[in-house]
Structure formats: structure tokens, C-alpha cells
Amino acid sequence: MVITIDGPAGAGKSTVARLLAVRLGFEYLDTGAMYRAVAWLALREGLLDDVDSLCRRLDKIQLHIAGATVTIDGLDATPFLRDPEVTRASTRVAAHPAVRVFLVRLQKKLGESGRIVTEGRDQGTDVFPQACCKFYLTAEPGERARRRLAELTASGVSPLPTLAELEASIADRDNRDATRPTGALRAALDAKLVDTTALSTDQVVELLEREARIRLAAVGAP
Ligand code: DC
């Protein structure tokens, strides 16, 4: 029983996915945090520019994700996942097919365990094409940058980037995410498209919950 939420950076996926999961009594899976954790490890170990070593390293990586907490080889990566350097590096590691194979395998395994709301770029297309309910969230770039700034401010990141820097970095990540050869950002044909630009978080969650309950009922979910 899988609900997928895909879309570009800053479209509000994480907040909405977490709240939707609570309302439905589902688990929540933040797949961006998995790419961020691998990026953090690659930075720590100086492997970001050494694709071959990074790929070999994947065989030995123990990655665990539970809610908002990600541990990698027993180290808690959670406090570092939103650092601007890790954010930039995550887009780069996400472009390596071997990293994607490794994380997609893990995501599929987590999806087997029950009822999840999973959020990312390729969840409704490549990872869970059979999901009973799929959403594709988007919002105008200026609004996405404003939301990212509010998120970074709330989590105490310092120094804060400017709005213009955030817009430029979001545009760059969108471009990289959408043009990579595997796991590219795109909406599944059967996903419901939701433009969140003019909607509050509550309104988006309401809309998704209504749609999800209809689709879950249609497949006979309890
Ligand atoms: O959603 P996010 O900003 O936390 O994602 C971090 C990076 O990981 C982003 O550049 C896109 C990439 N990503 C991906 O390629 N596939 C996913 N399923 C999730 C994230």
C-alpha cells in the first residue's frame, strides 16, 4: 500500500508527505534524506569526485532511515542533511546510476513492509510504478525559494543564503534532476498534478487526503 509524492525541490513535498502519513496512519519515507546521507558520507570521506571509489563504497554502506533520522554506518547524519554543501552534493551523487540502484533497492524493500507515503523525484515512476495513489507537486520557482528560506531559517542554518541564491540553486538542481539519464524528475502518467503555489500546507494536505482516501477505497484498502 504505497502513496507516492514526487516533484521539484521546494514544492512542499516533505511537510505534506509527513502530515498526510500521520492522517492516514502510514509510515513516511523521505528518499531525499537518503541521497543527502550518501552525499554527506561522500563529503566526509573525500569521495565526491571519485566516482569509482564511491561506487565500491556502496557495497559496505549500512543505511537506516526511521522517520526523520538517518544513520549511515552507525553515524547519525541527520543534523547535517540540510547543510548547503550537502544539498549541492546530494544532487551530484543522485546522478550516479550506481547510487540510484543502491538506494532504489533499499526503498523498494522499505515499501514492502506495509503502508507508506514516500516522497522524492522518481517514486511514482521508477521505484513504485504500481503504487495505488500518486501525486506530483509543483509550485512556481519564486515561491519554492521563499519556502526553502523559511525552512532553513526555522532549522537554524547559518549563514542563510539570500533569496536570489536559493532561486538560482533550485533552478540548477531542477535542471540536473530533470536531465539525468536515470531516475529523472518527471510526473508519472497516472499521477495527480497539484500546483501548490497559491495553497497553504493545510489546503494541500486536505486535497491529497481526500484523493488518497478515494483511491485507497477503490483498491479495497482497509
Ligand atoms: O528532496 P531533497 O531536496 O531532499 O533531495 C535531495 C537530492 O536528492 C535532490 O537533488 C534530488 C535527489 N533525489 C533524487 O534524485 N531522487 C529521489 N527519490 C529523492 C531525491
Short mmCIF file of C-alpha atoms and ligand atoms in Angstrom, two decimals:
data_model
loop_
_atom_site.label_atom_id
_atom_site.label_comp_id
_atom_site.label_asym_id
_atom_site.label_seq_id
_atom_site.Cartn_x
_atom_site.Cartn_y
_atom_site.Cartn_z
CA MET A 1 0.00 0.00 0.00
CA VAL A 2 2.13 2.85 -1.32
CA ILE A 3 1.36 6.53 -1.87
CA THR A 4 3.98 8.43 -3.86
CA ILE A 5 4.66 12.17 -3.87
CA ASP A 6 7.16 13.46 -6.42
CA GLY A 7 8.09 16.93 -7.57
CA PRO A 8 10.88 19.51 -7.73
CA ALA A 9 12.81 20.94 -4.77
CA GLY A 10 10.81 23.26 -2.53
CA ALA A 11 7.36 22.24 -3.76
CA GLY A 12 6.44 21.37 -0.17
CA LYS A 13 6.63 17.59 -0.55
CA SER A 14 8.30 16.78 2.78
CA THR A 15 5.91 18.68 5.03
CA VAL A 16 2.86 17.49 3.13
CA ALA A 17 4.03 13.87 2.93
CA ARG A 18 4.72 13.77 6.68
CA LEU A 19 1.33 15.23 7.58
CA LEU A 20 -0.51 13.01 5.09
CA ALA A 21 1.20 9.94 6.54
CA VAL A 22 0.07 10.90 10.06
CA ARG A 23 -3.52 11.45 8.94
CA LEU A 24 -3.67 8.10 7.16
CA GLY A 25 -1.71 6.16 9.78
CA PHE A 26 1.02 5.37 7.23
CA GLU A 27 4.82 5.38 7.59
CA TYR A 28 6.66 8.29 5.95
CA LEU A 29 9.72 7.82 3.76
CA ASP A 30 11.89 10.83 2.82
CA THR A 31 14.01 9.47 -0.04
CA GLY A 32 15.80 12.82 -0.49
CA ALA A 33 17.25 12.27 3.00
CA MET A 34 18.77 9.01 1.76
CA TYR A 35 20.56 10.78 -1.13
CA ARG A 36 21.62 13.51 1.28
CA ALA A 37 23.06 10.93 3.71
CA VAL A 38 25.14 9.32 0.95
CA ALA A 39 26.30 12.80 -0.10
CA TRP A 40 27.30 13.58 3.49
CA LEU A 41 29.32 10.38 3.69
CA ALA A 42 30.95 11.09 0.31
CA LEU A 43 31.97 14.55 1.52
CA ARG A 44 33.25 13.19 4.84
CA GLU A 45 35.36 10.59 3.12
CA GLY A 46 36.50 12.78 0.18
CA LEU A 47 34.75 10.58 -2.38
CA LEU A 48 32.58 13.16 -4.10
CA ASP A 49 34.87 13.46 -7.13
CA ASP A 50 35.96 9.84 -7.05
CA VAL A 51 33.01 8.03 -8.58
CA ASP A 52 34.71 4.62 -8.73
CA SER A 53 35.62 4.63 -5.02
CA LEU A 54 32.18 5.91 -4.09
CA CYS A 55 30.55 3.09 -6.07
CA ARG A 56 32.80 0.49 -4.41
CA ARG A 57 32.00 2.03 -1.03
CA LEU A 58 28.26 1.49 -1.60
CA ASP A 59 28.66 -2.27 -1.10
CA LYS A 60 29.67 -1.68 2.51
CA ILE A 61 27.28 1.11 3.44
CA GLN A 62 24.73 0.40 6.15
CA LEU A 63 21.97 2.97 5.79
CA HIS A 64 19.00 3.09 8.15
CA ILE A 65 16.14 5.54 7.97
CA ALA A 66 13.42 5.88 10.57
CA GLY A 67 11.20 8.93 10.33
CA ALA A 68 13.47 11.96 10.18
CA THR A 69 16.56 10.12 11.44
CA VAL A 70 19.13 8.72 9.04
CA THR A 71 22.14 6.77 10.21
CA ILE A 72 24.88 5.68 7.89
CA ASP A 73 27.45 3.18 9.08
CA GLY A 74 26.22 3.82 12.61
CA LEU A 75 26.78 7.60 12.39
CA ASP A 76 23.83 9.95 12.77
CA ALA A 77 23.81 12.04 9.58
CA THR A 78 20.53 13.80 10.43
CA PRO A 79 21.92 17.14 11.75
CA PHE A 80 23.97 17.67 8.57
CA LEU A 81 21.46 16.74 5.89
CA ARG A 82 20.24 20.30 5.21
CA ASP A 83 23.70 21.92 5.09
CA PRO A 84 24.05 23.82 1.78
CA GLU A 85 27.19 21.82 0.95
CA VAL A 86 25.36 18.52 1.47
CA THR A 87 22.39 19.83 -0.54
CA ARG A 88 24.67 20.60 -3.51
CA ALA A 89 26.48 17.28 -3.18
CA SER A 90 23.20 15.33 -2.97
CA THR A 91 22.24 16.40 -6.50
CA ARG A 92 25.61 15.18 -7.73
CA VAL A 93 25.50 11.77 -6.05
CA ALA A 94 21.88 11.35 -7.18
CA ALA A 95 23.10 11.48 -10.78
CA HIS A 96 25.28 8.36 -10.37
CA PRO A 97 23.36 5.31 -11.61
CA ALA A 98 25.09 3.03 -9.04
CA VAL A 99 23.96 5.24 -6.16
CA ARG A 100 20.43 5.17 -7.52
CA VAL A 101 20.45 1.37 -7.88
CA PHE A 102 21.63 1.04 -4.28
CA LEU A 103 19.03 3.44 -2.83
CA VAL A 104 16.14 2.30 -5.04
CA ARG A 105 16.73 -1.28 -3.86
CA LEU A 106 16.52 -0.08 -0.26
CA GLN A 107 13.40 1.99 -0.96
CA LYS A 108 11.62 -0.97 -2.56
CA LYS A 109 12.45 -3.07 0.47
CA LEU A 110 11.04 -0.41 2.82
CA GLY A 111 7.93 -0.24 0.62
CA GLU A 112 7.29 -3.95 1.12
CA SER A 113 6.88 -3.50 4.84
CA GLY A 114 3.40 -2.03 4.74
CA ARG A 115 1.70 1.27 4.26
CA ILE A 116 3.96 4.16 3.31
CA VAL A 117 3.80 7.66 1.94
CA THR A 118 7.07 8.05 0.06
CA GLU A 119 8.42 11.28 -1.29
CA GLY A 120 11.12 12.08 -3.87
CA ARG A 121 11.64 12.51 -7.62
CA ASP A 122 11.16 9.02 -9.08
CA GLN A 123 8.87 7.30 -6.60
CA GLY A 124 5.78 7.12 -8.82
CA THR A 125 7.75 6.43 -12.00
CA ASP A 126 10.70 4.10 -11.36
CA VAL A 127 10.51 2.90 -7.77
CA PHE A 128 6.81 2.20 -7.18
CA PRO A 129 5.17 2.27 -10.63
CA GLN A 130 2.39 0.07 -9.22
CA ALA A 131 1.54 2.48 -6.34
CA CYS A 132 -2.19 2.86 -5.83
CA CYS A 133 -2.03 6.61 -5.41
CA LYS A 134 0.45 9.07 -6.94
CA PHE A 135 0.88 12.81 -6.67
CA TYR A 136 3.14 15.27 -8.44
CA LEU A 137 3.54 18.51 -6.51
CA THR A 138 4.88 21.67 -8.03
CA ALA A 139 4.99 25.42 -7.33
CA GLU A 140 6.40 28.49 -9.03
CA PRO A 141 10.20 28.90 -8.56
CA GLY A 142 9.97 32.16 -6.55
CA GLU A 143 7.54 30.58 -4.12
CA ARG A 144 9.70 27.48 -3.79
CA ALA A 145 12.74 29.64 -2.93
CA ARG A 146 10.71 31.53 -0.29
CA ARG A 147 9.63 28.23 1.28
CA ARG A 148 13.20 26.88 1.34
CA LEU A 149 14.38 30.07 3.05
CA ALA A 150 11.66 29.73 5.70
CA GLU A 151 12.66 26.08 6.23
CA LEU A 152 16.36 26.93 6.58
CA THR A 153 15.56 29.81 8.93
CA ALA A 154 13.42 27.54 11.10
CA SER A 155 16.13 24.90 11.28
CA GLY A 156 18.72 27.46 12.37
CA VAL A 157 21.05 27.19 9.34
CA SER A 158 23.67 29.94 9.44
CA PRO A 159 24.70 31.89 7.45
CA LEU A 160 21.45 31.96 5.49
CA PRO A 161 21.60 32.14 1.69
CA THR A 162 19.78 35.04 0.00
CA LEU A 163 16.51 34.50 -1.85
CA ALA A 164 18.28 35.07 -5.19
CA GLU A 165 20.94 32.47 -4.31
CA LEU A 166 18.24 29.99 -3.35
CA GLU A 167 16.32 30.59 -6.57
CA ALA A 168 19.48 30.02 -8.60
CA SER A 169 20.37 26.85 -6.69
CA ILE A 170 16.82 25.49 -7.01
CA ALA A 171 16.85 26.15 -10.77
CA ASP A 172 20.22 24.40 -11.06
CA ARG A 173 19.01 21.37 -9.07
CA ASP A 174 15.75 21.19 -11.08
CA ASN A 175 17.76 21.16 -14.25
CA ARG A 176 20.15 18.44 -13.04
CA ASP A 177 17.33 16.36 -11.53
CA ALA A 178 15.26 16.56 -14.72
CA THR A 179 18.03 15.79 -17.19
CA ARG A 180 19.95 12.89 -15.61
CA PRO A 181 19.82 9.59 -17.50
CA THR A 182 18.22 7.51 -14.73
CA GLY A 183 15.60 8.37 -12.16
CA ALA A 184 14.94 11.76 -13.73
CA LEU A 185 12.38 14.07 -12.19
CA ARG A 186 9.09 13.65 -14.04
CA ALA A 187 5.44 13.10 -13.29
CA ALA A 188 4.03 9.58 -13.66
CA LEU A 189 1.28 9.46 -16.28
CA ASP A 190 -1.21 8.38 -13.63
CA ALA A 191 -0.14 10.97 -11.01
CA LYS A 192 -2.46 13.73 -9.90
CA LEU A 193 -0.74 17.07 -10.57
CA VAL A 194 -1.07 19.65 -7.80
CA ASP A 195 0.21 23.22 -8.16
CA THR A 196 0.73 24.36 -4.56
CA THR A 197 1.80 27.97 -5.34
CA ALA A 198 -1.36 29.59 -4.00
CA LEU A 199 -2.28 26.91 -1.45
CA SER A 200 -1.50 26.67 2.26
CA THR A 201 0.03 23.49 3.65
CA ASP A 202 -3.32 22.60 5.22
CA GLN A 203 -5.12 23.02 1.92
CA VAL A 204 -2.63 20.77 0.12
CA VAL A 205 -2.85 18.09 2.81
CA GLU A 206 -6.67 18.23 2.72
CA LEU A 207 -6.67 17.85 -1.04
CA LEU A 208 -4.24 14.93 -1.01
CA GLU A 209 -6.01 13.19 1.86
CA ARG A 210 -9.35 13.37 0.07
CA GLU A 211 -7.87 12.00 -3.14
CA ALA A 212 -5.86 9.31 -1.31
CA ARG A 213 -8.92 8.06 0.59
CA ILE A 214 -10.85 7.78 -2.69
CA ARG A 215 -8.04 5.84 -4.36
CA LEU A 216 -7.43 3.62 -1.32
CA ALA A 217 -11.15 2.80 -1.15
CA ALA A 218 -11.10 1.99 -4.87
CA VAL A 219 -8.45 -0.69 -4.31
CA GLY A 220 -10.27 -2.04 -1.28
CA ALA A 221 -7.74 -0.86 1.32
CA PRO A 222 -8.94 -1.24 4.91
O1 DC B 1 14.14 16.25 -1.86
P1 DC B 1 15.53 16.65 -1.46
O2 DC B 1 15.81 18.09 -1.78
O3 DC B 1 15.84 16.33 -0.03
O4 DC B 1 16.51 15.75 -2.36
C1 DC B 1 17.90 15.86 -2.30
C2 DC B 1 18.51 15.50 -3.66
O5 DC B 1 18.31 14.11 -3.91
C3 DC B 1 17.90 16.26 -4.84
O6 DC B 1 18.92 16.84 -5.64
C4 DC B 1 17.21 15.23 -5.67
C5 DC B 1 17.74 13.92 -5.20
N1 DC B 1 16.69 12.91 -5.11
C6 DC B 1 16.58 12.03 -6.14
O7 DC B 1 17.32 12.12 -7.11
N2 DC B 1 15.64 11.04 -6.07
C7 DC B 1 14.82 10.95 -5.03
N3 DC B 1 13.93 9.96 -4.99
C8 DC B 1 14.91 11.88 -3.97
C9 DC B 1 15.86 12.87 -4.05
#
